[in-house]
CSV table of C-alpha atoms in Angstrom, one decimal:
chain,number,residue,atom,x,y,z
A,274,MET,CA,0.0,-0.1,0.4
A,275,ILE,CA,1.6,3.5,-1.4
A,276,LEU,CA,1.0,6.6,0.3
A,277,HIS,CA,1.5,9.5,-0.9
A,278,ALA,CA,0.3,12.8,1.4
A,279,ASN,CA,0.9,16.4,1.4
A,280,ALA,CA,2.7,18.6,3.8
A,281,ARG,CA,-0.5,19.6,5.6
A,282,TRP,CA,-1.0,16.1,6.3
A,283,PRO,CA,1.2,16.1,10.2
A,284,ASP,CA,0.1,18.9,11.6
A,285,VAL,CA,-3.7,18.6,11.7
A,286,LYS,CA,-5.6,17.1,14.2
A,287,PRO,CA,-8.9,16.4,12.6
A,288,CYS,CA,-12.5,16.2,14.1
A,289,LEU,CA,-13.7,15.0,10.6
A,290,SER,CA,-11.9,12.4,8.0
A,291,VAL,CA,-13.3,12.3,4.3
A,292,LEU,CA,-13.1,9.1,2.9
A,293,VAL,CA,-12.7,9.0,-0.5
A,294,PRO,CA,-12.4,5.2,-2.1
A,295,PHE,CA,-12.1,4.5,-6.4
A,296,LEU,CA,-11.8,2.3,-8.8
A,297,GLY,CA,-11.9,3.6,-12.5
A,298,ASP,CA,-13.6,7.0,-11.4
A,299,ASP,CA,-11.2,10.0,-11.1
A,300,PRO,CA,-12.1,11.8,-7.7
A,301,SER,CA,-10.8,15.3,-8.9
A,302,PRO,CA,-14.0,17.0,-9.2
A,303,LEU,CA,-14.6,16.1,-6.0
A,304,LEU,CA,-11.0,17.1,-4.7
A,305,GLN,CA,-11.9,20.6,-6.6
A,306,ALA,CA,-15.4,21.5,-4.9
A,307,LEU,CA,-13.9,20.3,-1.6
A,308,GLU,CA,-10.6,22.6,-2.6
A,309,ALA,CA,-13.4,25.5,-2.8
A,310,GLU,CA,-14.3,25.4,0.5
A,311,LYS,CA,-12.3,27.8,2.6
A,312,GLY,CA,-12.1,28.6,6.3
A,313,ASP,CA,-10.9,28.1,9.7
A,314,HIS,CA,-13.4,25.1,9.8
A,315,THR,CA,-11.1,23.1,6.9
A,316,ASN,CA,-8.6,23.2,9.8
A,317,ARG,CA,-10.7,20.2,11.3
A,318,VAL,CA,-11.0,18.0,8.6
A,319,GLU,CA,-8.8,16.0,6.6
A,320,ILE,CA,-9.4,13.9,3.3
A,321,ILE,CA,-7.7,10.4,2.6
A,322,ILE,CA,-8.5,9.1,-1.1
A,323,LEU,CA,-8.2,5.6,-1.9
A,324,ASP,CA,-6.8,4.1,-5.2
A,325,ASP,CA,-8.8,0.8,-4.8
A,326,GLY,CA,-6.9,-1.4,-8.1
A,327,THR,CA,-7.1,1.4,-10.8
A,328,ASN,CA,-3.4,1.4,-11.5
A,329,ASP,CA,-3.2,4.3,-13.9
A,330,PRO,CA,0.1,6.0,-13.5
A,331,SER,CA,-1.5,9.3,-15.3
A,332,LEU,CA,-4.0,9.4,-13.2
A,333,THR,CA,-1.9,8.7,-9.8
A,334,ARG,CA,-0.1,11.7,-11.1
A,335,LYS,CA,-2.5,13.6,-11.3
A,336,LEU,CA,-4.0,13.1,-8.2
A,337,GLN,CA,-0.5,13.9,-6.6
A,338,ASP,CA,-0.2,17.0,-7.7
A,339,LEU,CA,-3.9,18.0,-6.7
A,340,VAL,CA,-2.8,16.3,-2.6
A,341,ASP,CA,0.1,18.3,-2.9
A,342,THR,CA,-1.3,22.0,-3.8
A,343,SER,CA,-4.6,21.6,-1.4
A,344,HIS,CA,-4.9,23.3,1.8
A,345,HIS,CA,-6.5,20.7,3.2
A,346,ALA,CA,-4.6,18.0,5.2
A,347,ILE,CA,-4.6,15.4,2.4
A,348,CYS,CA,-3.1,12.1,1.4
A,349,LEU,CA,-3.4,9.1,-1.4
A,350,LEU,CA,-3.3,5.4,-0.7
A,351,SER,CA,-3.3,2.8,-3.9
A,352,SER,CA,-3.7,-0.6,-3.8
A,353,PRO,CA,-2.2,-2.5,-6.8
A,354,ASN,CA,-5.1,-4.9,-6.1
A,355,ASN,CA,-8.9,-4.8,-5.9
A,356,LEU,CA,-9.8,-4.8,-2.4
A,357,GLY,CA,-13.7,-4.1,-2.8
A,358,ARG,CA,-16.4,-2.2,-1.8
A,359,SER,CA,-16.3,-2.9,2.0
A,360,LYS,CA,-12.6,-3.8,2.4
A,361,GLY,CA,-11.6,-0.7,0.9
A,362,ARG,CA,-14.1,1.1,2.7
A,363,ASN,CA,-13.0,-0.4,6.3
A,364,LEU,CA,-8.9,0.0,5.2
A,365,LEU,CA,-9.8,3.9,5.2
A,366,ALA,CA,-11.4,4.0,8.5
A,367,ALA,CA,-8.6,2.2,10.1
A,368,GLN,CA,-6.2,4.8,8.5
A,369,ALA,CA,-8.4,7.9,9.5
A,370,ARG,CA,-7.6,9.9,12.6
A,371,GLY,CA,-11.0,11.9,13.1
A,372,SER,CA,-13.2,11.1,15.2
A,373,ASN,CA,-16.0,11.4,12.7
A,374,LEU,CA,-16.2,9.6,9.0
A,375,LEU,CA,-17.3,10.5,6.0
A,376,PHE,CA,-17.6,8.2,3.8
A,377,ILE,CA,-18.3,9.9,-0.1
A,378,ASP,CA,-17.9,8.1,-3.3
A,379,ALA,CA,-16.1,9.6,-6.0
A,380,ASP,CA,-18.1,10.3,-8.2
A,381,MET,CA,-20.4,12.5,-6.4
A,382,LEU,CA,-20.1,16.2,-6.1
A,383,PRO,CA,-20.9,18.7,-3.1
A,384,ASP,CA,-24.5,20.5,-4.1
A,385,HIS,CA,-24.1,23.5,-2.2
A,386,PRO,CA,-20.3,25.2,-1.2
A,387,ASP,CA,-20.7,24.8,2.7
A,388,PHE,CA,-20.5,21.2,2.5
A,389,LEU,CA,-17.7,20.2,5.3
A,390,ARG,CA,-19.2,23.0,7.3
A,391,PHE,CA,-22.3,21.7,7.5
A,392,TRP,CA,-21.0,18.2,8.4
A,393,LEU,CA,-19.4,20.0,11.3
A,394,ALA,CA,-22.1,21.9,12.2
A,395,HIS,CA,-24.4,18.5,12.4
A,396,ILE,CA,-21.5,17.0,14.3
A,397,ASP,CA,-21.1,19.6,16.6
A,398,THR,CA,-24.8,20.0,18.2
A,399,GLN,CA,-26.0,16.2,17.4
A,400,SER,CA,-22.5,13.8,17.8
A,401,PRO,CA,-24.4,11.7,15.4
A,402,ALA,CA,-23.7,7.7,15.7
A,403,ALA,CA,-24.2,7.6,11.8
A,404,SER,CA,-26.3,10.2,9.7
A,405,PHE,CA,-27.0,9.8,5.8
A,406,GLY,CA,-27.1,13.7,4.1
A,407,GLY,CA,-28.7,12.7,1.5
A,408,PHE,CA,-28.3,12.5,-2.4
A,409,SER,CA,-29.4,14.2,-6.0
A,410,VAL,CA,-28.7,14.0,-9.5
A,411,ILE,CA,-29.1,17.7,-9.5
A,412,GLN,CA,-26.0,18.3,-11.5
A,413,ALA,CA,-25.8,14.6,-13.2
A,414,SER,CA,-25.7,14.3,-16.8
A,415,SER,CA,-28.8,15.0,-18.5
A,416,ALA,CA,-28.1,13.2,-21.7
A,417,PRO,CA,-30.9,10.6,-22.8
A,418,GLU,CA,-28.3,7.2,-22.5
A,419,TYR,CA,-28.5,8.3,-18.7
A,420,ALA,CA,-32.7,9.3,-18.4
A,421,VAL,CA,-34.0,5.9,-17.2
A,422,HIS,CA,-31.6,6.0,-14.2
A,423,ARG,CA,-32.3,9.4,-13.5
A,424,SER,CA,-36.1,8.6,-13.4
A,425,MET,CA,-35.5,5.6,-11.0
A,426,ALA,CA,-33.0,7.6,-8.9
A,427,LEU,CA,-35.6,10.8,-8.6
A,428,ARG,CA,-38.2,8.4,-7.8
A,429,SER,CA,-36.5,6.0,-4.7
A,430,ASP,CA,-33.4,7.4,-3.9
A,431,CYS,CA,-33.3,11.7,-3.7
A,432,LEU,CA,-35.8,11.5,-1.4
A,433,PRO,CA,-36.2,14.3,1.4
A,434,ALA,CA,-34.7,13.1,5.1
A,435,SER,CA,-38.6,13.7,6.4
A,436,ILE,CA,-38.8,10.3,4.1
A,437,ARG,CA,-35.9,8.4,4.3
A,438,SER,CA,-36.1,9.3,8.5
A,439,GLN,CA,-39.5,6.4,8.2
A,440,HIS,CA,-37.5,3.7,7.0
A,441,PRO,CA,-33.4,5.3,8.2
A,442,GLU,CA,-31.5,1.8,7.2
A,443,LYS,CA,-33.1,0.9,3.9
A,444,HIS,CA,-32.4,5.1,2.5
A,445,VAL,CA,-28.8,4.5,3.7
A,446,PHE,CA,-25.4,4.4,1.3
A,447,THR,CA,-22.1,5.1,1.1
A,448,SER,CA,-22.3,7.8,-1.2
A,449,ASN,CA,-22.8,10.7,1.8
A,450,LEU,CA,-22.7,8.5,4.9
A,451,LEU,CA,-21.6,10.0,8.3
A,452,ILE,CA,-19.8,7.3,11.0
A,453,ARG,CA,-19.0,8.4,14.3
A,454,ARG,CA,-15.3,6.1,14.9
A,455,ASP,CA,-16.5,4.8,18.0
A,456,VAL,CA,-19.5,3.0,16.0
A,457,PHE,CA,-17.3,1.9,13.6
A,458,LEU,CA,-15.3,0.3,15.3
A,459,LYS,CA,-17.5,-2.0,16.7
A,460,ASN,CA,-19.4,-2.2,13.0
A,461,SER,CA,-17.5,-2.4,10.1
A,462,PHE,CA,-18.0,-3.6,6.8
A,463,ASP,CA,-19.8,-7.1,6.5
A,464,GLU,CA,-16.3,-8.0,3.7
A,465,ASP,CA,-17.9,-11.2,2.6
A,466,PHE,CA,-20.4,-9.4,0.4
A,467,GLN,CA,-18.6,-9.5,-2.7
A,468,GLY,CA,-19.3,-7.0,-6.2
A,469,TRP,CA,-21.8,-4.5,-6.1
A,470,GLY,CA,-24.6,-3.7,-3.7
A,471,TRP,CA,-26.2,-4.2,-0.4
A,472,GLU,CA,-22.9,-4.1,2.1
A,473,ASP,CA,-24.0,-0.5,3.0
A,474,VAL,CA,-27.9,-1.6,3.9
A,475,GLU,CA,-26.8,-4.4,5.8
A,476,TRP,CA,-24.3,-2.1,7.8
A,477,ALA,CA,-27.2,0.3,8.7
A,478,MET,CA,-29.6,-2.9,10.1
A,479,ARG,CA,-26.7,-4.2,12.0
A,480,VAL,CA,-26.4,-0.4,13.6
A,481,THR,CA,-30.0,0.6,13.6
A,482,ASN,CA,-30.4,-2.4,16.3
A,483,ALA,CA,-28.2,0.0,18.8
A,484,HIS,CA,-27.7,3.6,17.6
A,485,THR,CA,-30.2,5.8,16.1
A,486,ILE,CA,-29.6,6.3,12.3
A,487,THR,CA,-30.5,10.4,11.5
A,488,HIS,CA,-31.1,11.7,7.8
A,489,ILE,CA,-30.4,15.2,7.3
A,490,ASP,CA,-30.4,17.2,3.6
A,491,ASN,CA,-26.9,17.9,3.2
A,492,THR,CA,-27.1,16.2,-0.3
A,493,ALA,CA,-24.6,15.6,-3.1
A,494,THR,CA,-24.9,15.0,-6.4
A,495,HIS,CA,-24.5,11.3,-8.1
A,496,LEU,CA,-22.9,12.1,-11.2
A,497,GLY,CA,-21.7,8.9,-12.2
A,498,LEU,CA,-25.4,8.0,-13.7
A,499,ASP,CA,-25.2,4.8,-15.4
A,500,THR,CA,-26.9,3.1,-18.8
A,501,VAL,CA,-29.6,0.5,-18.9
A,502,PRO,CA,-26.8,-2.1,-19.7
A,503,ALA,CA,-24.7,-1.2,-17.0
A,504,LEU,CA,-27.7,-1.2,-14.7
A,505,MET,CA,-28.4,-4.6,-15.1
A,506,SER,CA,-24.7,-5.6,-15.0
A,507,LYS,CA,-24.7,-4.4,-11.7
A,508,TYR,CA,-28.1,-5.7,-11.0
A,509,ARG,CA,-26.4,-9.5,-11.9
A,510,GLN,CA,-23.6,-8.5,-9.4
A,511,SER,CA,-25.9,-7.4,-6.6
A,512,ALA,CA,-28.5,-10.4,-6.6
A,513,ALA,CA,-25.9,-13.0,-4.2
A,514,ASN,CA,-25.8,-10.0,-2.0
A,515,PHE,CA,-29.5,-9.5,-2.1
A,516,ALA,CA,-29.5,-13.4,-0.9
A,517,ARG,CA,-27.3,-12.6,1.5
A,518,ILE,CA,-29.3,-9.9,3.2
A,519,ALA,CA,-32.1,-11.5,3.3
A,520,HIS,CA,-30.6,-14.1,5.4
A,521,LEU,CA,-28.7,-12.0,7.7
A,522,HIS,CA,-32.4,-9.9,8.1
A,523,PRO,CA,-35.4,-11.2,7.3
A,524,GLU,CA,-37.2,-8.9,9.6
A,525,TYR,CA,-36.2,-6.1,7.5
A,526,VAL,CA,-36.1,-7.4,4.1
A,527,ALA,CA,-39.3,-8.6,4.2
A,528,ARG,CA,-40.8,-5.2,4.2
A,529,TYR,CA,-38.8,-4.0,0.7
A,530,PRO,CA,-41.1,-4.5,-2.2
A,531,SER,CA,-37.9,-6.1,-4.1
A,532,TYR,CA,-38.5,-9.2,-1.8
A,533,ARG,CA,-42.1,-9.1,-2.1
A,534,ILE,CA,-42.0,-9.6,-5.4
A,535,ALA,CA,-39.7,-11.7,-5.9
A,536,LYS,CA,-40.9,-14.0,-3.4
A,537,ILE,CA,-44.1,-14.1,-5.4
A,538,LEU,CA,-42.0,-14.6,-8.8
A,539,ARG,CA,-40.8,-17.6,-7.3
A,540,VAL,CA,-43.9,-19.7,-5.8
A,541,LEU,CA,-45.4,-19.3,-9.0
A,542,ASN,CA,-42.4,-20.2,-11.3
A,543,LEU,CA,-41.9,-16.4,-13.1
A,544,ALA,CA,-38.5,-15.3,-12.8
A,545,THR,CA,-37.3,-16.1,-15.8
A,546,LEU,CA,-40.5,-15.4,-17.9
A,547,VAL,CA,-40.7,-12.3,-16.2
A,548,ARG,CA,-37.0,-11.8,-16.4
A,549,MET,CA,-36.6,-12.4,-20.3
A,550,THR,CA,-39.5,-10.1,-21.0
A,551,ALA,CA,-38.7,-7.2,-18.8
A,552,LYS,CA,-34.7,-7.2,-20.5
A,553,PRO,CA,-36.1,-6.1,-23.9
A,554,VAL,CA,-38.7,-3.2,-22.7
A,555,ALA,CA,-36.2,-1.9,-20.2
A,556,ALA,CA,-33.3,-1.8,-23.4
A,557,ALA,CA,-36.6,0.0,-25.9
A,558,SER,CA,-35.0,3.3,-26.1
A,559,PHE,CA,-38.5,5.0,-27.8
A,560,LEU,CA,-40.1,3.9,-24.7
A,561,PRO,CA,-40.7,6.5,-22.0
A,562,ALA,CA,-38.2,6.3,-19.2
A,563,SER,CA,-41.1,5.4,-16.6
A,564,ILE,CA,-41.7,2.6,-18.1
A,565,ARG,CA,-38.3,1.3,-18.9
A,566,GLY,CA,-38.1,2.1,-15.6
A,567,ILE,CA,-40.7,-0.4,-14.4
A,568,ALA,CA,-39.3,-2.7,-16.4
A,569,LEU,CA,-35.7,-2.7,-14.4
A,570,ARG,CA,-36.7,-2.8,-11.2
A,571,PHE,CA,-39.3,-6.3,-12.4
A,572,TYR,CA,-36.0,-7.6,-14.4
A,573,ARG,CA,-33.7,-7.3,-10.8
A,574,ALA,CA,-36.6,-8.7,-9.1
A,575,ALA,CA,-36.9,-11.8,-11.8
A,576,LEU,CA,-32.8,-12.1,-10.6
A,577,TYR,CA,-32.9,-11.5,-7.0
A,578,ALA,CA,-35.9,-14.6,-6.7
A,579,LYS,CA,-33.1,-16.8,-8.8
A,580,ALA,CA,-31.1,-16.1,-6.1
A,581,LEU,CA,-33.4,-16.6,-2.9
A,582,GLY,CA,-34.1,-19.8,-4.4
A,583,THR,CA,-30.1,-21.3,-4.2
């Protein structure tokens, strides 16, 4: 593991550690947005970036230059091998020095210029065990190939804190998640989850039994919207993880529409038919994004139905 830190790094005693893993994505826009936030409060912040196996020398040099010139205390970790979503985030937490950990994905961008100041104020006034700031697609691409993902995100993910708080464990993503250090030391991410999806929600299900997970409106935009084929690929990766979380936390998962539909499809032996029917509908660019999004949800439920039966 290679560490590249700047001159500010040794002098800062952080309250907040901003932890940014990436694989393939360029975190430069996020770092530049955080760089634009000036003030004495930034003396309480450190930023740690983890290159989780990208192995792109030109990107590494670019990030090292950003690290060297930043007014934040910042360092870059580089792993030659892909550790995975859970293990990579656990490594970042182990390297962090702050009493609070803010996990934010490399393809996120704060929606207002006082993003870090807002988080620090929330820490000072509430000292939350865990808190999710929410995310949006405000600054994301409006290109037609991302219309379905945008439509789905607006419907189910880009929700105000008042709505998210009704099911606090369900609406937790590592895209903009604050965790108090002492809570994380007892509740790290489960490294048995492989590939994409559900490890953050599973973490929240464990933590909510002992701690309150709060939701606030301090959003960041998810810039990395996916095409329909990319979403299908992620759903295929997530099926085994969904089956694992259903086994570990049946009392929570039983409330989810995706689980209820998957169970019906499995009982009626319709999973293969639904998957084969939903796939071309979701891929049909001439259909409205809302219809294609519904088809994608059924495609995902059909994958989950099969995974639940294994």
